[in-house]
PDB file of C-alpha atoms in Angstrom:
ATOM      1  CA  MET A  15     131.403 -30.276  20.387  1.00  0.00           C
ATOM      2  CA  GLU A  16     132.112 -33.339  18.241  1.00  0.00           C
ATOM      3  CA  THR A  17     131.946 -32.942  14.479  1.00  0.00           C
ATOM      4  CA  TRP A  18     131.652 -35.987  12.216  1.00  0.00           C
ATOM      5  CA  ASP A  19     132.257 -36.483   8.520  1.00  0.00           C
ATOM      6  CA  LEU A  20     129.163 -37.744   6.704  1.00  0.00           C
ATOM      7  CA  TYR A  21     129.361 -40.669   4.297  1.00  0.00           C
ATOM      8  CA  ASP A  22     126.989 -41.971   1.646  1.00  0.00           C
ATOM      9  CA  ASP A  23     125.629 -45.523   1.371  1.00  0.00           C
ATOM     10  CA  GLN A  24     128.812 -46.547  -0.486  1.00  0.00           C
ATOM     11  CA  ARG A  25     131.025 -45.278   2.367  1.00  0.00           C
ATOM     12  CA  GLN A  26     132.226 -42.342   0.318  1.00  0.00           C
ATOM     13  CA  LEU A  27     132.762 -38.966   1.968  1.00  0.00           C
ATOM     14  CA  THR A  28     130.016 -36.517   1.029  1.00  0.00           C
ATOM     15  CA  GLY A  29     131.891 -33.365   2.021  1.00  0.00           C
ATOM     16  CA  ARG A  30     129.206 -32.637   4.609  1.00  0.00           C
ATOM     17  CA  LEU A  31     129.772 -32.429   8.358  1.00  0.00           C
ATOM     18  CA  TRP A  32     127.491 -33.117  11.310  1.00  0.00           C
ATOM     19  CA  ASN A  33     127.707 -31.633  14.801  1.00  0.00           C
ATOM     20  CA  ARG A  34     126.803 -34.232  17.398  1.00  0.00           C
ATOM     21  CA  ASP A  35     124.804 -31.727  19.446  1.00  0.00           C
ATOM     22  CA  SER A  36     122.875 -30.425  16.438  1.00  0.00           C
ATOM     23  CA  THR A  37     119.135 -29.936  16.797  1.00  0.00           C
ATOM     24  CA  THR A  38     118.700 -30.348  13.035  1.00  0.00           C
ATOM     25  CA  PRO A  39     117.232 -33.759  12.096  1.00  0.00           C
ATOM     26  CA  TRP A  40     119.799 -36.359  11.030  1.00  0.00           C
ATOM     27  CA  PRO A  41     120.095 -36.559   7.214  1.00  0.00           C
ATOM     28  CA  MET A  42     118.781 -40.126   6.816  1.00  0.00           C
ATOM     29  CA  GLU A  43     120.717 -40.825   3.610  1.00  0.00           C
ATOM     30  CA  HIS A  44     124.023 -40.312   5.441  1.00  0.00           C
ATOM     31  CA  PHE A  45     126.219 -42.343   7.774  1.00  0.00           C
ATOM     32  CA  HIS A  46     129.119 -41.664  10.144  1.00  0.00           C
ATOM     33  CA  LEU A  47     132.044 -43.818  11.293  1.00  0.00           C
ATOM     34  CA  VAL A  48     132.298 -45.536  14.667  1.00  0.00           C
ATOM     35  CA  ALA A  49     135.495 -47.310  15.751  1.00  0.00           C
ATOM     36  CA  LYS A  50     135.238 -50.167  18.270  1.00  0.00           C
ATOM     37  CA  ILE A  51     138.227 -51.849  19.864  1.00  0.00           C
ATOM     38  CA  ALA A  52     138.177 -55.369  21.315  1.00  0.00           C
ATOM     39  CA  LEU A  53     141.362 -56.105  23.278  1.00  0.00           C
ATOM     40  CA  PHE A  54     142.029 -59.739  24.139  1.00  0.00           C
ATOM     41  CA  SER A  55     144.491 -61.184  26.613  1.00  0.00           C
ATOM     42  CA  GLY A  56     146.773 -64.088  25.779  1.00  0.00           C
ATOM     43  CA  ASN A  57     144.301 -66.456  27.456  1.00  0.00           C
ATOM     44  CA  GLY A  58     141.385 -65.279  25.285  1.00  0.00           C
ATOM     45  CA  SER A  59     139.614 -62.993  27.752  1.00  0.00           C
ATOM     46  CA  LEU A  60     138.163 -59.700  26.507  1.00  0.00           C
ATOM     47  CA  LEU A  61     138.911 -56.416  28.242  1.00  0.00           C
ATOM     48  CA  ILE A  62     135.508 -54.860  28.969  1.00  0.00           C
ATOM     49  CA  GLN A  63     134.643 -51.446  30.338  1.00  0.00           C
ATOM     50  CA  GLN A  64     131.686 -50.248  32.355  1.00  0.00           C
ATOM     51  CA  ARG A  65     130.364 -46.939  31.116  1.00  0.00           C
ATOM     52  CA  THR A  66     129.738 -44.189  33.669  1.00  0.00           C
ATOM     53  CA  SER A  67     126.274 -43.363  34.970  1.00  0.00           C
ATOM     54  CA  THR A  68     126.468 -39.954  33.262  1.00  0.00           C
ATOM     55  CA  LYS A  69     126.891 -41.303  29.702  1.00  0.00           C
ATOM     56  CA  SER A  70     123.928 -40.333  27.520  1.00  0.00           C
ATOM     57  CA  GLY A  71     123.803 -43.745  25.840  1.00  0.00           C
ATOM     58  CA  TRP A  72     123.864 -47.015  27.761  1.00  0.00           C
ATOM     59  CA  PRO A  73     124.834 -45.566  31.172  1.00  0.00           C
ATOM     60  CA  ASN A  74     126.277 -48.145  33.623  1.00  0.00           C
ATOM     61  CA  TYR A  75     126.341 -50.839  30.919  1.00  0.00           C
ATOM     62  CA  TRP A  76     129.378 -52.960  30.188  1.00  0.00           C
ATOM     63  CA  ASP A  77     130.848 -52.627  26.692  1.00  0.00           C
ATOM     64  CA  LEU A  78     133.799 -53.652  24.554  1.00  0.00           C
ATOM     65  CA  SER A  79     137.273 -52.404  25.489  1.00  0.00           C
ATOM     66  CA  ALA A  80     136.968 -48.926  23.919  1.00  0.00           C
ATOM     67  CA  GLY A  81     135.258 -47.099  21.094  1.00  0.00           C
ATOM     68  CA  GLY A  82     133.346 -44.131  19.846  1.00  0.00           C
ATOM     69  CA  SER A  83     132.524 -41.914  16.918  1.00  0.00           C
ATOM     70  CA  VAL A  84     135.307 -40.977  14.528  1.00  0.00           C
ATOM     71  CA  LEU A  85     135.835 -37.216  14.353  1.00  0.00           C
ATOM     72  CA  ALA A  86     135.827 -35.170  11.150  1.00  0.00           C
ATOM     73  CA  GLY A  87     139.144 -35.492   9.343  1.00  0.00           C
ATOM     74  CA  GLU A  88     140.129 -38.725  11.104  1.00  0.00           C
ATOM     75  CA  THR A  89     140.431 -42.138   9.524  1.00  0.00           C
ATOM     76  CA  SER A  90     138.703 -44.993  11.283  1.00  0.00           C
ATOM     77  CA  TRP A  91     142.064 -46.211  12.658  1.00  0.00           C
ATOM     78  CA  GLN A  92     142.925 -42.725  13.946  1.00  0.00           C
ATOM     79  CA  GLY A  93     139.568 -42.650  15.714  1.00  0.00           C
ATOM     80  CA  ALA A  94     140.303 -46.064  17.250  1.00  0.00           C
ATOM     81  CA  GLU A  95     143.725 -44.859  18.419  1.00  0.00           C
ATOM     82  CA  ARG A  96     142.238 -41.692  19.945  1.00  0.00           C
ATOM     83  CA  GLU A  97     139.358 -43.472  21.689  1.00  0.00           C
ATOM     84  CA  CYS A  98     141.641 -46.164  23.133  1.00  0.00           C
ATOM     85  CA  TYR A  99     144.029 -43.539  24.467  1.00  0.00           C
ATOM     86  CA  GLU A 100     141.256 -41.283  25.818  1.00  0.00           C
ATOM     87  CA  GLU A 101     139.297 -44.053  27.529  1.00  0.00           C
ATOM     88  CA  LEU A 102     142.100 -46.367  28.689  1.00  0.00           C
ATOM     89  CA  GLY A 103     145.329 -44.371  28.424  1.00  0.00           C
ATOM     90  CA  LEU A 104     146.586 -47.035  26.030  1.00  0.00           C
ATOM     91  CA  LEU A 105     148.589 -46.278  22.899  1.00  0.00           C
ATOM     92  CA  LEU A 106     147.789 -48.516  19.934  1.00  0.00           C
ATOM     93  CA  PRO A 107     150.406 -49.310  17.262  1.00  0.00           C
ATOM     94  CA  GLN A 108     151.167 -46.272  15.097  1.00  0.00           C
ATOM     95  CA  THR A 109     150.913 -48.280  11.875  1.00  0.00           C
ATOM     96  CA  PRO A 110     147.463 -47.761  10.336  1.00  0.00           C
ATOM     97  CA  ARG A 111     145.299 -50.888  10.310  1.00  0.00           C
ATOM     98  CA  GLN A 112     142.171 -51.996   8.547  1.00  0.00           C
ATOM     99  CA  PRO A 113     139.269 -53.229  10.691  1.00  0.00           C
ATOM    100  CA  GLN A 114     138.743 -56.981  10.841  1.00  0.00           C
ATOM    101  CA  LEU A 115     135.008 -56.449  10.667  1.00  0.00           C
ATOM    102  CA  THR A 116     132.615 -53.682   9.599  1.00  0.00           C
ATOM    103  CA  ILE A 117     128.905 -53.714  10.330  1.00  0.00           C
ATOM    104  CA  THR A 118     126.389 -51.119   9.201  1.00  0.00           C
ATOM    105  CA  SER A 119     123.941 -50.426  11.981  1.00  0.00           C
ATOM    106  CA  GLY A 120     121.478 -47.570  11.969  1.00  0.00           C
ATOM    107  CA  GLN A 121     123.280 -44.624  10.409  1.00  0.00           C
ATOM    108  CA  ALA A 122     126.791 -45.791  11.276  1.00  0.00           C
ATOM    109  CA  TYR A 123     129.571 -47.833   9.782  1.00  0.00           C
ATOM    110  CA  ASN A 124     130.913 -49.703  12.827  1.00  0.00           C
ATOM    111  CA  ASP A 125     134.545 -50.732  12.336  1.00  0.00           C
ATOM    112  CA  PHE A 126     135.786 -53.419  14.740  1.00  0.00           C
ATOM    113  CA  TYR A 127     139.499 -53.644  15.539  1.00  0.00           C
ATOM    114  CA  ILE A 128     140.398 -56.859  17.332  1.00  0.00           C
ATOM    115  CA  LEU A 129     143.819 -56.882  18.987  1.00  0.00           C
ATOM    116  CA  GLN A 130     145.755 -59.018  21.407  1.00  0.00           C
ATOM    117  CA  ALA A 131     147.154 -56.976  24.258  1.00  0.00           C
ATOM    118  CA  ASP A 132     150.584 -57.947  25.531  1.00  0.00           C
ATOM    119  CA  PHE A 133     149.733 -56.987  29.117  1.00  0.00           C
ATOM    120  CA  ASN A 134     147.528 -58.410  31.831  1.00  0.00           C
ATOM    121  CA  GLN A 135     147.898 -55.781  34.554  1.00  0.00           C
ATOM    122  CA  LEU A 136     144.877 -53.505  34.480  1.00  0.00           C
ATOM    123  CA  SER A 137     146.760 -51.145  36.787  1.00  0.00           C
ATOM    124  CA  GLU A 138     148.835 -50.153  33.718  1.00  0.00           C
ATOM    125  CA  LEU A 139     145.779 -48.394  32.275  1.00  0.00           C
ATOM    126  CA  THR A 140     144.457 -44.895  33.048  1.00  0.00           C
ATOM    127  CA  LEU A 141     140.671 -44.645  32.837  1.00  0.00           C
ATOM    128  CA  GLN A 142     138.863 -41.560  31.578  1.00  0.00           C
ATOM    129  CA  LYS A 143     136.670 -41.029  34.647  1.00  0.00           C
ATOM    130  CA  THR A 144     134.022 -39.087  32.696  1.00  0.00           C
ATOM    131  CA  GLU A 145     133.348 -42.109  30.462  1.00  0.00           C
ATOM    132  CA  VAL A 146     134.631 -45.293  32.106  1.00  0.00           C
ATOM    133  CA  GLN A 147     133.962 -46.298  35.708  1.00  0.00           C
ATOM    134  CA  GLN A 148     135.757 -49.664  35.718  1.00  0.00           C
ATOM    135  CA  ILE A 149     137.394 -52.306  33.552  1.00  0.00           C
ATOM    136  CA  ARG A 150     138.017 -56.033  33.830  1.00  0.00           C
ATOM    137  CA  TRP A 151     138.858 -59.122  31.818  1.00  0.00           C
ATOM    138  CA  ALA A 152     135.878 -61.320  30.899  1.00  0.00           C
ATOM    139  CA  THR A 153     135.443 -64.700  29.264  1.00  0.00           C
ATOM    140  CA  PHE A 154     132.869 -65.311  26.545  1.00  0.00           C
ATOM    141  CA  GLU A 155     130.623 -67.023  29.109  1.00  0.00           C
ATOM    142  CA  GLU A 156     130.853 -64.030  31.448  1.00  0.00           C
ATOM    143  CA  VAL A 157     129.971 -61.596  28.649  1.00  0.00           C
ATOM    144  CA  LYS A 158     126.998 -63.767  27.613  1.00  0.00           C
ATOM    145  CA  GLN A 159     125.809 -63.756  31.235  1.00  0.00           C
ATOM    146  CA  LEU A 160     126.129 -59.952  31.452  1.00  0.00           C
ATOM    147  CA  VAL A 161     124.072 -59.645  28.237  1.00  0.00           C
ATOM    148  CA  ALA A 162     121.462 -62.101  29.595  1.00  0.00           C
ATOM    149  CA  VAL A 163     120.917 -60.057  32.766  1.00  0.00           C
ATOM    150  CA  GLY A 164     120.795 -56.759  30.872  1.00  0.00           C
ATOM    151  CA  CYS A 165     124.122 -55.310  32.052  1.00  0.00           C
ATOM    152  CA  PHE A 166     126.064 -55.421  28.749  1.00  0.00           C
ATOM    153  CA  ILE A 167     125.224 -53.491  25.589  1.00  0.00           C
ATOM    154  CA  PRO A 168     123.050 -55.983  23.672  1.00  0.00           C
ATOM    155  CA  TYR A 169     125.255 -56.713  20.683  1.00  0.00           C
ATOM    156  CA  PRO A 170     123.855 -59.571  18.587  1.00  0.00           C
ATOM    157  CA  ALA A 171     125.005 -62.950  19.942  1.00  0.00           C
ATOM    158  CA  PRO A 172     126.606 -63.982  16.612  1.00  0.00           C
ATOM    159  CA  LEU A 173     128.698 -60.783  16.627  1.00  0.00           C
ATOM    160  CA  LEU A 174     129.994 -61.424  20.145  1.00  0.00           C
ATOM    161  CA  SER A 175     130.726 -65.013  19.217  1.00  0.00           C
ATOM    162  CA  MET A 176     132.667 -63.883  16.135  1.00  0.00           C
ATOM    163  CA  LEU A 177     134.664 -61.318  18.138  1.00  0.00           C
ATOM    164  CA  PHE A 178     135.690 -63.987  20.633  1.00  0.00           C
ATOM    165  CA  GLU A 179     136.489 -66.502  17.901  1.00  0.00           C
ATOM    166  CA  ILE A 180     138.796 -64.015  16.193  1.00  0.00           C
ATOM    167  CA  GLY A 181     140.130 -62.746  19.521  1.00  0.00           C
ATOM    168  CA  GLN A 182     141.092 -66.227  20.641  1.00  0.00           C
ATOM    169  CA  ASN A 183     142.941 -66.946  17.384  1.00  0.00           C
ATOM    170  CA  SER A 184     146.288 -65.251  17.959  1.00  0.00           C
ATOM    171  CA  ASN A 185     147.267 -65.779  14.309  1.00  0.00           C
ATOM    172  CA  ALA A 186     144.507 -63.368  13.289  1.00  0.00           C
ATOM    173  CA  LEU A 187     145.442 -60.608  15.734  1.00  0.00           C
ATOM    174  CA  TRP A 188     147.785 -57.704  15.944  1.00  0.00           C
ATOM    175  CA  VAL A 189     149.842 -57.992  19.098  1.00  0.00           C
ATOM    176  CA  PHE A 190     150.929 -54.874  20.948  1.00  0.00           C
ATOM    177  CA  GLY A 191     151.833 -53.818  24.415  1.00  0.00           C
TER     178      GLY A 191
END
């Protein structure tokens, strides 16, 4: 069972915890952390993943490279590292990073980490079969098309545009591989 730290509207820890499977109503004045990772290739394509049909949220939809809720006691970066390793078998740099972008949505602080991957061979990755059914590189146009036909999680168009703009600017990215 996943347990999350709860934060207030100023992103300060409250000292309270939340169990993901709880039947108690969500405390509306609280938030939790979500880490999202957008991995770009040297040619500006985004690594996208297709969620499995058994996922409770957005089954069979395409999504960013990796991501998920940050567990209690983790920093946002530690959550990003864990999710990337769990879902893709990929180790991120050990040096803690700050997200390039944070968006509050619903009851979550969504931290976006945008990195340039120094690999192009998808065969180097190990997918978590319970969460990810396939991965591929996609251009901005391909992602927009997937959104248009209802196959990609419907992130706001300006957000996707910003992710690609940052992801295609190698001076703004952390490179790893």
